[in-house]
mmCIF file of C-alpha atoms in Angstrom:
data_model
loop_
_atom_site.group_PDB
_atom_site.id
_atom_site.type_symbol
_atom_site.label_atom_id
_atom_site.label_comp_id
_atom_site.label_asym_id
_atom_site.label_seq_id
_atom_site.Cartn_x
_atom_site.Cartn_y
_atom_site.Cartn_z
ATOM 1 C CA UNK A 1 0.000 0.000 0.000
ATOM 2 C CA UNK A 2 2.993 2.311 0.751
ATOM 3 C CA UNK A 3 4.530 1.628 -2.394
ATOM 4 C CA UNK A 4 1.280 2.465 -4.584
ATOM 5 C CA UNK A 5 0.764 5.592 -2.608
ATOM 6 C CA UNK A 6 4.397 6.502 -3.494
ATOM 7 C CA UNK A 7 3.849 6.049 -7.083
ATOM 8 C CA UNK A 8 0.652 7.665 -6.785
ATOM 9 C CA UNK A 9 1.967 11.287 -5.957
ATOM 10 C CA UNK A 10 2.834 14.305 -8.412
ATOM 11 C CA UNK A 11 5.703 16.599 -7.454
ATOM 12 C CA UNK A 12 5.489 19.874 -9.214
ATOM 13 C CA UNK A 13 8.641 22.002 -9.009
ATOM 14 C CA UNK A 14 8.080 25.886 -9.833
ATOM 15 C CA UNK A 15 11.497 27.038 -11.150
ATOM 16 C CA UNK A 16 13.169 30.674 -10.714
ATOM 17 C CA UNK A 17 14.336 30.953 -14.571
ATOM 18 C CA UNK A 18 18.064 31.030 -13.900
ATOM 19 C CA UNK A 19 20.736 28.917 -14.049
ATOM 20 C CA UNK A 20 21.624 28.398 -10.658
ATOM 21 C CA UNK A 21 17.895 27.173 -9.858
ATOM 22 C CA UNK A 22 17.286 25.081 -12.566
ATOM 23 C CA UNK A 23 19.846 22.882 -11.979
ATOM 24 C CA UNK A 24 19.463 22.256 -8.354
ATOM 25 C CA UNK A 25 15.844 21.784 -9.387
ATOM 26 C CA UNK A 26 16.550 19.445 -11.955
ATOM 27 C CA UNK A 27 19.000 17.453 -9.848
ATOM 28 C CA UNK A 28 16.088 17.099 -6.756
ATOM 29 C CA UNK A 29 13.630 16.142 -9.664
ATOM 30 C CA UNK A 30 15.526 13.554 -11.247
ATOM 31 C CA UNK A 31 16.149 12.246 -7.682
ATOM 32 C CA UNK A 32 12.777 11.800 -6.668
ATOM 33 C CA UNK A 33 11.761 9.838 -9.987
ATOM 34 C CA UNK A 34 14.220 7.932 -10.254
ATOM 35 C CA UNK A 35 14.823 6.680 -6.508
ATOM 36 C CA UNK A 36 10.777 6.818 -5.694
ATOM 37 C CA UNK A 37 9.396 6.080 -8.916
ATOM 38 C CA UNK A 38 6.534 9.203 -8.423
ATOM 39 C CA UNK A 39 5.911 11.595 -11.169
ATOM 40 C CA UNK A 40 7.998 14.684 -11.495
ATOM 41 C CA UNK A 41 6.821 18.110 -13.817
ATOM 42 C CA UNK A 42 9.471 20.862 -13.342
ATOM 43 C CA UNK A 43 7.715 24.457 -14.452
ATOM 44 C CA UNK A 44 10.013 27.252 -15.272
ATOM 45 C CA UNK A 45 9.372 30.781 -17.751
ATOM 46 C CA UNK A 46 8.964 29.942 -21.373
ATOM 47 C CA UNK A 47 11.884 32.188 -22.017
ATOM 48 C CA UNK A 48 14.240 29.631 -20.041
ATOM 49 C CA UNK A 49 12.110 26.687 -21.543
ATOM 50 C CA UNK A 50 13.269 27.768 -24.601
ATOM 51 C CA UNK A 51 16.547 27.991 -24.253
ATOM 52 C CA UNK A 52 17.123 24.495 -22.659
ATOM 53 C CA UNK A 53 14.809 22.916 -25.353
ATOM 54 C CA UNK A 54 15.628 24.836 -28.279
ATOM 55 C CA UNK A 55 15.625 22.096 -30.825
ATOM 56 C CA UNK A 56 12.489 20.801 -29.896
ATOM 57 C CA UNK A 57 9.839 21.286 -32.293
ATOM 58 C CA UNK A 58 7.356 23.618 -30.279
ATOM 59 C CA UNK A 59 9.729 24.887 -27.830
ATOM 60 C CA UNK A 60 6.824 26.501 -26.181
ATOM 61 C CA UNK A 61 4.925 23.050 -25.297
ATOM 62 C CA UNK A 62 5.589 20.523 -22.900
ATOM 63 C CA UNK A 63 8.806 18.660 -23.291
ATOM 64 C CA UNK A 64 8.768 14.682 -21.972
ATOM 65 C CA UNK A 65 12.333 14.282 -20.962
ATOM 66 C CA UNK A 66 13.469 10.860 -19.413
ATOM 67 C CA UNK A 67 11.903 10.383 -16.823
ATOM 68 C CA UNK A 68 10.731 14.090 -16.650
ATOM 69 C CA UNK A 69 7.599 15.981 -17.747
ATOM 70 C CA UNK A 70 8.588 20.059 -18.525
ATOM 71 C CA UNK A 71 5.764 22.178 -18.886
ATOM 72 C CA UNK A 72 6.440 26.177 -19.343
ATOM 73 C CA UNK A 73 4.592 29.093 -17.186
ATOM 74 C CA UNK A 74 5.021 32.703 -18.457
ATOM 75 C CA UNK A 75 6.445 35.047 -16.524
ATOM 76 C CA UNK A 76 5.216 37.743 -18.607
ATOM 77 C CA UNK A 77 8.868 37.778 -20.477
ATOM 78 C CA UNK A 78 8.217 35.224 -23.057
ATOM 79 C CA UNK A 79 11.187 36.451 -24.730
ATOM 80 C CA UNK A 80 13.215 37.394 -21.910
ATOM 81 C CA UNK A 81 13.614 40.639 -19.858
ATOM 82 C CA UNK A 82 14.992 42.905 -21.975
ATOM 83 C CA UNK A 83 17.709 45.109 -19.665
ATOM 84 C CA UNK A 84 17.875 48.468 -20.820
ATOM 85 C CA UNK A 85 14.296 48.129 -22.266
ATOM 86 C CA UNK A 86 11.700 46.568 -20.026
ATOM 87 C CA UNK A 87 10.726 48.657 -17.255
ATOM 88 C CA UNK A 88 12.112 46.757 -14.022
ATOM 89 C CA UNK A 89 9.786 48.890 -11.877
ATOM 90 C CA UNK A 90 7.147 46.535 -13.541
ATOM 91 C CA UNK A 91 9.645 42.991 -13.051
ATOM 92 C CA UNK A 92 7.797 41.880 -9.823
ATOM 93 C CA UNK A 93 4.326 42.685 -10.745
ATOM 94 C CA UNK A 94 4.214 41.285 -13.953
ATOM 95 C CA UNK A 95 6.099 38.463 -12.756
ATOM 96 C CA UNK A 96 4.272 37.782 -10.052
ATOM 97 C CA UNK A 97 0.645 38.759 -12.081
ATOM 98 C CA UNK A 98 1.580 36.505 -15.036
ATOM 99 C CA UNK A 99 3.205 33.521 -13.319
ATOM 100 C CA UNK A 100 0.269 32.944 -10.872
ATOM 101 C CA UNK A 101 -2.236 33.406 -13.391
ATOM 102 C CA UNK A 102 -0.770 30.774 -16.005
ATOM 103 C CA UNK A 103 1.083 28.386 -13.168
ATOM 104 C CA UNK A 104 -2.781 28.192 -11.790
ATOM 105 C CA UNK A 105 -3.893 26.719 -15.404
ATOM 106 C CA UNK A 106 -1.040 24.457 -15.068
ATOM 107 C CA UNK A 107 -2.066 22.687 -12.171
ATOM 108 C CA UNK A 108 -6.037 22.616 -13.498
ATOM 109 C CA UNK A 109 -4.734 21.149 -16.303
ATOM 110 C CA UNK A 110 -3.315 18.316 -14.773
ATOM 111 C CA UNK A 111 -5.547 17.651 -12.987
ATOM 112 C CA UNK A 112 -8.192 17.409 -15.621
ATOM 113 C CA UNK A 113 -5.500 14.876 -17.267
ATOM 114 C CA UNK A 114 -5.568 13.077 -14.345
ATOM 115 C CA UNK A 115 -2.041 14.263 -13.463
ATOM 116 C CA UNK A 116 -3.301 16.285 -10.162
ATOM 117 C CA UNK A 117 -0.564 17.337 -8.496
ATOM 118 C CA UNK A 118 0.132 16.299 -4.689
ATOM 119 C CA UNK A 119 3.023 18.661 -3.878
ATOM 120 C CA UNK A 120 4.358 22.201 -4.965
ATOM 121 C CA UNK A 121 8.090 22.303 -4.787
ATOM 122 C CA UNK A 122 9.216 26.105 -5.090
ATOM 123 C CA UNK A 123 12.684 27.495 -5.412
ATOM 124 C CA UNK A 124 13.356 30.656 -3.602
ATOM 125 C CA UNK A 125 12.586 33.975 -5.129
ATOM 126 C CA UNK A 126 8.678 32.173 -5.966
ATOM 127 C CA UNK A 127 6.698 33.064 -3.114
ATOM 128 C CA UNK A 128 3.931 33.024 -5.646
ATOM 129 C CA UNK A 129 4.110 29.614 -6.053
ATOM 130 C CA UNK A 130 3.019 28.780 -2.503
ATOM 131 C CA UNK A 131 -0.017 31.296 -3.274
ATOM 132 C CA UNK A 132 -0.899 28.842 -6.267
ATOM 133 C CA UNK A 133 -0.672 25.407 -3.849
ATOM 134 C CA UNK A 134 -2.847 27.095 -1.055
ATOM 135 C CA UNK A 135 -5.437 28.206 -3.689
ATOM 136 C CA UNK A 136 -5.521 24.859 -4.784
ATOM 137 C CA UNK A 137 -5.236 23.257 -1.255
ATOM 138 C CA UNK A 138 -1.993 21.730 -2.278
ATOM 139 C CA UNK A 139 0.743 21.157 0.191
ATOM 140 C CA UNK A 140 4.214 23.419 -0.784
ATOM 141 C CA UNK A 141 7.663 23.482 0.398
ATOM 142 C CA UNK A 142 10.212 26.108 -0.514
ATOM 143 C CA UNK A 143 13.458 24.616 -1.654
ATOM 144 C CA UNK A 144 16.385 26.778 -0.697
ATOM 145 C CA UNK A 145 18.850 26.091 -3.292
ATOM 146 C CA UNK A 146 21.854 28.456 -1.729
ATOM 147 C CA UNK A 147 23.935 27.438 1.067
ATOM 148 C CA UNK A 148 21.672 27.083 4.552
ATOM 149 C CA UNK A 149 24.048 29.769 6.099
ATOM 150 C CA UNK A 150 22.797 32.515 3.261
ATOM 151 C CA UNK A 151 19.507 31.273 4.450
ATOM 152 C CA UNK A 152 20.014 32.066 8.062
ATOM 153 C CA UNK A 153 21.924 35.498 7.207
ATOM 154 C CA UNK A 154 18.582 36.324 4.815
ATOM 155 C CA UNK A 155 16.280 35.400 7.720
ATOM 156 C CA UNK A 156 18.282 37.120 10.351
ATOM 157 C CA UNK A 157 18.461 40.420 8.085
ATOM 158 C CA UNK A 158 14.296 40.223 7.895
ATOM 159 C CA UNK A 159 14.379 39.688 11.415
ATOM 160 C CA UNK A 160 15.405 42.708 13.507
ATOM 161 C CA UNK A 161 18.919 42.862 11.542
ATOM 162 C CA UNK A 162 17.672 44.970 8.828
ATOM 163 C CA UNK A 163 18.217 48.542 9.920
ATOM 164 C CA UNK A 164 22.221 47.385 11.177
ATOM 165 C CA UNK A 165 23.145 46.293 7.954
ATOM 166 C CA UNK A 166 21.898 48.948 5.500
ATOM 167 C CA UNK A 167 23.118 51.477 8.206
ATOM 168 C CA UNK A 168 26.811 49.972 7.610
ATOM 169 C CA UNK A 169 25.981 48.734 4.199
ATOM 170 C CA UNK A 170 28.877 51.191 3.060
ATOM 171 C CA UNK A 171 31.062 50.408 5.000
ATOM 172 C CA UNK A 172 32.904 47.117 3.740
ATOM 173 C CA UNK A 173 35.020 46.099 7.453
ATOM 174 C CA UNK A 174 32.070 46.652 9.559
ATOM 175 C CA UNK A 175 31.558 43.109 11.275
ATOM 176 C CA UNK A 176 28.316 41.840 11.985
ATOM 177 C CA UNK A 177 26.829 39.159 14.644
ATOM 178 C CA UNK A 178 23.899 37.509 13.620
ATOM 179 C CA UNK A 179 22.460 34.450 16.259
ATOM 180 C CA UNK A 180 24.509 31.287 16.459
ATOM 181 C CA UNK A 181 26.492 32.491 13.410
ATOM 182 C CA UNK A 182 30.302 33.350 12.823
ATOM 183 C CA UNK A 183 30.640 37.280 12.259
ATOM 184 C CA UNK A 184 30.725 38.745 9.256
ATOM 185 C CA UNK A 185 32.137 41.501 7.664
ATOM 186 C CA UNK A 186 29.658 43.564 5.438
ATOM 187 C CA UNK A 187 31.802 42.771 2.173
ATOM 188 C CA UNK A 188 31.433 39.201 2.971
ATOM 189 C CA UNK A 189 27.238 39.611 2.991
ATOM 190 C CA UNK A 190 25.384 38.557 -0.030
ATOM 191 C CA UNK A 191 25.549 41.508 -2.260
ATOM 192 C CA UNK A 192 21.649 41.831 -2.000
ATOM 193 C CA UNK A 193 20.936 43.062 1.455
ATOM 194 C CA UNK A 194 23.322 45.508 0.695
ATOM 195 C CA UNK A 195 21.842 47.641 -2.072
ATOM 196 C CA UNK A 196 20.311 50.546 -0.831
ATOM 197 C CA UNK A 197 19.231 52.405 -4.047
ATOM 198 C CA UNK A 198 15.859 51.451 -4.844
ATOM 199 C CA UNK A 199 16.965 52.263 -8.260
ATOM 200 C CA UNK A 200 19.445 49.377 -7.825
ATOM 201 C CA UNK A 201 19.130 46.780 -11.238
ATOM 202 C CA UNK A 202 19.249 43.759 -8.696
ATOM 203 C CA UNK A 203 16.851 45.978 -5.824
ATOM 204 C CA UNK A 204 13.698 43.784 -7.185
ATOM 205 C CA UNK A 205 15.505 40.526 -6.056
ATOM 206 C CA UNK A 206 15.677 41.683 -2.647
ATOM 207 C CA UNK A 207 11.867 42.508 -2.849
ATOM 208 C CA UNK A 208 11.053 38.901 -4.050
ATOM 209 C CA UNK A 209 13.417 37.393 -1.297
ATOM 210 C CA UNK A 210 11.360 39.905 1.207
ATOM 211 C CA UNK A 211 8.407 38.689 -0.366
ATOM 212 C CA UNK A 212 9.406 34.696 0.353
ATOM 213 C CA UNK A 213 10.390 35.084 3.710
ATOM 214 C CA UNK A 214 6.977 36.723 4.609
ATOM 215 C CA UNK A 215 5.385 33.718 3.677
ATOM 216 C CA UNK A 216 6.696 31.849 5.638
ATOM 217 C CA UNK A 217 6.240 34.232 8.509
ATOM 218 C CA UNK A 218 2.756 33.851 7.383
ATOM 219 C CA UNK A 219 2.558 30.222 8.167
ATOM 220 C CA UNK A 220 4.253 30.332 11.075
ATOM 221 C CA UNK A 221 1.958 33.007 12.410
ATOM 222 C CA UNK A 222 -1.011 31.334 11.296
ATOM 223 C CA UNK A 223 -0.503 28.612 14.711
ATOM 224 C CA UNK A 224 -0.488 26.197 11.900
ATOM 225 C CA UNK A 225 0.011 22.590 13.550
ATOM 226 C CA UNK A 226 3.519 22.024 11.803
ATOM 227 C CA UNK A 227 6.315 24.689 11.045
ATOM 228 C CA UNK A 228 7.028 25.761 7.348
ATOM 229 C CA UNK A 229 8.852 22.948 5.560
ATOM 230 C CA UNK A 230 12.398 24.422 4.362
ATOM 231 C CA UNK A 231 14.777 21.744 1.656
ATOM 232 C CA UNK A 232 17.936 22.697 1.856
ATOM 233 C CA UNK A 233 20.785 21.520 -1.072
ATOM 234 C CA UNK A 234 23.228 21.142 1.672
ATOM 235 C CA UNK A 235 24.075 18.724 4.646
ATOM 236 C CA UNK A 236 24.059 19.277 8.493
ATOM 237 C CA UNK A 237 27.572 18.180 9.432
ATOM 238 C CA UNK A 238 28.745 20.747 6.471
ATOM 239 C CA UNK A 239 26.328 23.755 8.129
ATOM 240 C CA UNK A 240 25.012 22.951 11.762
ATOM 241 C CA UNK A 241 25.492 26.517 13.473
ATOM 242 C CA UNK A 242 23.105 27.880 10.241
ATOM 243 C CA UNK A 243 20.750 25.350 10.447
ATOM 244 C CA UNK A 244 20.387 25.427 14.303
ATOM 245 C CA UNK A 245 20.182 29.412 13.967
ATOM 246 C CA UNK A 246 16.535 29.649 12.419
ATOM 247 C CA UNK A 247 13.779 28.050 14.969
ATOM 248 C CA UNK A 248 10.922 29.006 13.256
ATOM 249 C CA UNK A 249 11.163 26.457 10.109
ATOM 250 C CA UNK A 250 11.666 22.160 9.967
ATOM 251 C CA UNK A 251 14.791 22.092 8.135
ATOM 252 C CA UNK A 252 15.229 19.191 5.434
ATOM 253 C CA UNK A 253 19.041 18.868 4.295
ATOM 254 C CA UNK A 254 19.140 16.735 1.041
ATOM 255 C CA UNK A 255 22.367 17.388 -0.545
ATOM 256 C CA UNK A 256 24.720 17.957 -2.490
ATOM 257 C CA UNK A 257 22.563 17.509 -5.571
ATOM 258 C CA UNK A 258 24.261 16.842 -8.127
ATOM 259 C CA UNK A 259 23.528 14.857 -11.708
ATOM 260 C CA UNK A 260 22.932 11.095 -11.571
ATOM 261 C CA UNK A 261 24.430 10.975 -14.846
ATOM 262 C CA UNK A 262 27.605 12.809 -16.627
ATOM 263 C CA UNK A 263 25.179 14.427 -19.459
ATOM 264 C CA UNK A 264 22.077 15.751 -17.596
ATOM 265 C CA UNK A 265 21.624 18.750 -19.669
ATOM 266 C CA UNK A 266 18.886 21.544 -18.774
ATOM 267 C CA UNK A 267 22.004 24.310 -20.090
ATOM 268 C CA UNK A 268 20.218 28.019 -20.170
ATOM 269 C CA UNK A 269 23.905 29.041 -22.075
ATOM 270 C CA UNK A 270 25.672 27.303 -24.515
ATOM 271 C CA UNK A 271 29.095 25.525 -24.003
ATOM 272 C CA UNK A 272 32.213 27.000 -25.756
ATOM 273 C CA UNK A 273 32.239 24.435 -28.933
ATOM 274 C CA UNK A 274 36.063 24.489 -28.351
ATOM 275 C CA UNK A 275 37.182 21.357 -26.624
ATOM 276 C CA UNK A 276 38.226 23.146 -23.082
ATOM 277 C CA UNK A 277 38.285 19.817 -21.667
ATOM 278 C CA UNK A 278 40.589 18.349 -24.187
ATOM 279 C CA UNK A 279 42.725 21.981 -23.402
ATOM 280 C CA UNK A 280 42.577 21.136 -19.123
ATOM 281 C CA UNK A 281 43.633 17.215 -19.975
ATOM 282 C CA UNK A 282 46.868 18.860 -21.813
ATOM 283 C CA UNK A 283 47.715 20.700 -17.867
ATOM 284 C CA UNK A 284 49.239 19.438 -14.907
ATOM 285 C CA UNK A 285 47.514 18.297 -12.305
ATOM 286 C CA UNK A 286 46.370 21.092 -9.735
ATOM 287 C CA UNK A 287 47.567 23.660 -12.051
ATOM 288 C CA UNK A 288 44.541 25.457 -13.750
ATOM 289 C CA UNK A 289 43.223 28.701 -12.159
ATOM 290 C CA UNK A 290 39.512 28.554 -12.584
ATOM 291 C CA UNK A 291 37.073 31.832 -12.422
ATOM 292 C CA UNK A 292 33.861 32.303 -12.638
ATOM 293 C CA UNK A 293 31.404 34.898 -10.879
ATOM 294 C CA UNK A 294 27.466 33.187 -11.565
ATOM 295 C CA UNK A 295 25.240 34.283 -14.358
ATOM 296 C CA UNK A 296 23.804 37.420 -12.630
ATOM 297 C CA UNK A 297 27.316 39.737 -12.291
ATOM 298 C CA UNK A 298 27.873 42.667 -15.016
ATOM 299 C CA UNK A 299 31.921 43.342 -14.658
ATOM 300 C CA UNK A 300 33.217 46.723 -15.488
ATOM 301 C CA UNK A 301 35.794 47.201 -18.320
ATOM 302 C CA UNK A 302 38.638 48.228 -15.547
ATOM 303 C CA UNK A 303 37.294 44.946 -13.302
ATOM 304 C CA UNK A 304 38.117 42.621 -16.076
ATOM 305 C CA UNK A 305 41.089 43.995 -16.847
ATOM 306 C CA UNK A 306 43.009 43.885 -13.554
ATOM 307 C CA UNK A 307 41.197 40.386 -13.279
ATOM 308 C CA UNK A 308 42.988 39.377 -16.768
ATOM 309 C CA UNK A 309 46.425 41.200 -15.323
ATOM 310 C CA UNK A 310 46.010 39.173 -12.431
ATOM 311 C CA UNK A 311 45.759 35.957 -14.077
ATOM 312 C CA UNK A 312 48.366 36.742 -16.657
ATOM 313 C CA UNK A 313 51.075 37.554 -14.013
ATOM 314 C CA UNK A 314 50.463 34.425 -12.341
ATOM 315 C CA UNK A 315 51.902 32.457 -14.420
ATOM 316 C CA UNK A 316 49.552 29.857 -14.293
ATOM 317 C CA UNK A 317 47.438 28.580 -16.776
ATOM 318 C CA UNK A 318 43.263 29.542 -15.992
ATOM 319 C CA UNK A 319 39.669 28.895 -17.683
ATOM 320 C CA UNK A 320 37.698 32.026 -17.034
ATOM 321 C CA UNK A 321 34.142 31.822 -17.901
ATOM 322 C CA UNK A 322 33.390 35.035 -19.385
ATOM 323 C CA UNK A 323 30.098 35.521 -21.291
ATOM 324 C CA UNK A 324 29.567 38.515 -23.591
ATOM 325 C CA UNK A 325 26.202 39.170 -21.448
ATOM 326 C CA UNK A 326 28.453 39.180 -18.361
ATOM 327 C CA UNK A 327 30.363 42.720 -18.882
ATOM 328 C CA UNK A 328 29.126 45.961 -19.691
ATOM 329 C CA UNK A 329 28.290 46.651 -23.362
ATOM 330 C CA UNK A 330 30.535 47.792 -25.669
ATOM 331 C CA UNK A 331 33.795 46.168 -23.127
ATOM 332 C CA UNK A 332 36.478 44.633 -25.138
ATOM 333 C CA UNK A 333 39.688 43.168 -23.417
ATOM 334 C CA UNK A 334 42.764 44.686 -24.555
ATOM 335 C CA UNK A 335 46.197 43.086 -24.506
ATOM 336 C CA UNK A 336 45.290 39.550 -25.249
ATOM 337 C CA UNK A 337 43.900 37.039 -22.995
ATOM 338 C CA UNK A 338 41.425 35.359 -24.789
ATOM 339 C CA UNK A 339 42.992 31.776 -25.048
ATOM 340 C CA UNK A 340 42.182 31.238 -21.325
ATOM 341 C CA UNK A 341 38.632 32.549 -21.744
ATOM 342 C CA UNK A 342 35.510 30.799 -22.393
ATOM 343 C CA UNK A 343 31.442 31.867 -22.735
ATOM 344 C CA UNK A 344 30.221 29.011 -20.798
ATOM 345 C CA UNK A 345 31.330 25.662 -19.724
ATOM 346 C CA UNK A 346 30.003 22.459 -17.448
ATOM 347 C CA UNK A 347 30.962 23.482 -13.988
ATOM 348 C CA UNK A 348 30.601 20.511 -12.929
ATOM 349 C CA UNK A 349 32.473 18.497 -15.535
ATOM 350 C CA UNK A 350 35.134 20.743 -15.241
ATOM 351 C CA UNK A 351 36.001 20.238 -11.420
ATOM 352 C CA UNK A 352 35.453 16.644 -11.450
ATOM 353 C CA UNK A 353 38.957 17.202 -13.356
ATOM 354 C CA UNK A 354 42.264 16.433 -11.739
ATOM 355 C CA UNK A 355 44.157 19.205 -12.663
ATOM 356 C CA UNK A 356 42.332 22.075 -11.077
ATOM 357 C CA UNK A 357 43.676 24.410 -8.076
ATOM 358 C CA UNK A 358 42.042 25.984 -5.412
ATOM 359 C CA UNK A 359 40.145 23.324 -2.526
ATOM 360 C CA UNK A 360 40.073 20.474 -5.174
ATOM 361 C CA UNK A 361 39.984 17.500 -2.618
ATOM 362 C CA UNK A 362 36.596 19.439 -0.835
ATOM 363 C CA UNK A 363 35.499 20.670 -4.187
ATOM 364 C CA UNK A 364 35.239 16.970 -5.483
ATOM 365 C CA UNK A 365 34.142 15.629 -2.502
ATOM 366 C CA UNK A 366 31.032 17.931 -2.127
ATOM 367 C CA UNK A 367 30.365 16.698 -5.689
ATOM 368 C CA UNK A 368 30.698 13.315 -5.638
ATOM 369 C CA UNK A 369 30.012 12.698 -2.291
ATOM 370 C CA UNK A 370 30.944 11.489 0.969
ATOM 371 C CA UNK A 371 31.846 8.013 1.866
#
């Protein structure tokens, strides 16, 4: 009976379009159908649907892939946000407008299929989401797919830290001590609770994370019989002090996630068609210098050129992922460079390498595992 009730549930997991979301999600998703056997349908924007289903014949439709069913919400951006031309005053409301309205028809349209879904799986920054699963008494659960300890400094900063921080926000050696957690300088902070210009581009992610931790204030304050379920991709021996810090959540560590398999795809950018991996194999082991700084950072022209001095007077040999939507327009390097530089590559691939620098032994180990 166990097992058919098992098989009989419908995880739904409602995807933040960005890289760093998807695959985390992907990774929990493939988990749960392939070690359970129940029936997994990730939902992110149709602009990131797209893009990681581009040679599919509808891109826009759902996509059956594996053992995974993808089916597209709009976000209101069907063809991305346009920086520089969409009005990010209007990001959250459309976002949050469009997404409910369409993520709602979703999950009646499963359920007419007779696909109804049992649980809402949301990744952070899709408070939303949870709005959807209540509306359609549907259990959720927010999957925090950062480290728990940004978690705990997030919760701490919407809980009587707030004022502290943005008081000191400019000032980058001002330490901080948040409950049960090391102290922090404010340069070591997420960049996020930081901004103080409401004109900031990234000031409407720090609304939505306001946003999500409301909600689960909400629950909490609601005397609900059990506290708001919280996933983390992390484990407790690797973060107890930020797990233990937040009492008012049940805290579920279930990582690292990381692919099953070596091709798992689900790539919002593609890979440099040169063969970088061919190009690390050629290096000695614990040589390579690899950078990277996420899919959200915008460098300046002078930022990327002391970073390209750097690495060039190092002597070493690096892999520096360097997209042409990651720097300001118009920013050209100057003096070379370029044969260490790439516009996207498999992070993951790449450190399961031997010859990279930097923490390799705890870098592979959080990716393949402890024993």
């Amino acid at each position: 009976m166990e097992n058919q009730n098992q098989h009989n549930h419908h995880f739904l997991l409602v995807v933040y379009p960005g890289q760093g979301h998807i695959n985390p999600a992907r990774h929990l998703a493939t988990r749960l159908a392939t070690l359970t056997g129940t029936t997994v349908t990730i939902s992110t924007a149709i602009a990131a649907h797209r893009r990681m289903f581009n040679t599919s014949p509808d891109p826009n439709q759902e996509v059956q892939h594996g053992n995974l069913t993808y089916i597209p919400y709009s976000d209101g951006y069907d063809d991305g946000f346009k920086t520089g031309t969409d009005d990010p005053k209007l990001f959250i409301p459309t976002f949050k407008r469009t997404g409910h309205k369409t993520l709602s028809s979703i999950v009646q349209s499963l359920a007419a299929r007779g696909r109804a879904v049992t649980c809402i799986v949301y990744t952070f920054l899709m408070s939303w989401a949870a709005d959807v699963a209540r509306e359609h008494n549907i259990p959720s659960v927010l999957f925090w797919n950062q480290p728990a300890t940004v978690f705990a400094i997030y919760y701490h900063f919407f809980h009587g830290y707030e004022s502290l921080i943005t008081a000191h926000a400019g000032d980058p050696s001002f330490t901080f001590h948040l409950p049960e957690l090391p102290p922090f300088k404010t340069r070591e902070l997420p960049s996020f609770i930081t901004i103080t210009d409401p004109d900031h581009p990234h000031s409407t992610i720090l609304t939505l994370l306001r946003e999500g931790f409301e909600a689960l204030d909400d629950v909490v304050e609601a005397k609900e019989t059990k506290l708001p379920k919280v996933l983390f991709n992390s484990f407790e021996a690797l973060e107890t002090s930020a797990l233990a810090s937040v009492h008012e959540i049940e805290n579920l560590t279930i990582g690292p996630l990381m692919p099953l398999d070596e091709v798992s795809g689900g790539d919002l950018f593609k890979n440099d068609e040169r063969d970088y991996m061919q190009w690390l194999d050629t290096k000695r082991e614990g040589s390579v210098v690899y950078v990277s700084f996420g899919s959200m950072s915008v460098m300046k022209k002078f930022q990327m050129e002391e970073m390209l001095n750097g690495l060039k007077e190092s002597g070493r040999p690096y892999l520096w992922v360097v997209r042409k939507d990651n720097r300001e327009e118009g920013v050209e390097l100057e003096g070379g460079g370029e044969d260490g530089m790439v516009p996207n590559c498999s992070v993951v691939v790449v450190i399961k390498t031997l010859n990279l620098d930097f923490c390799e032994a705890n870098l592979k180990a959080l990716i393949n595992g402890f024993d």
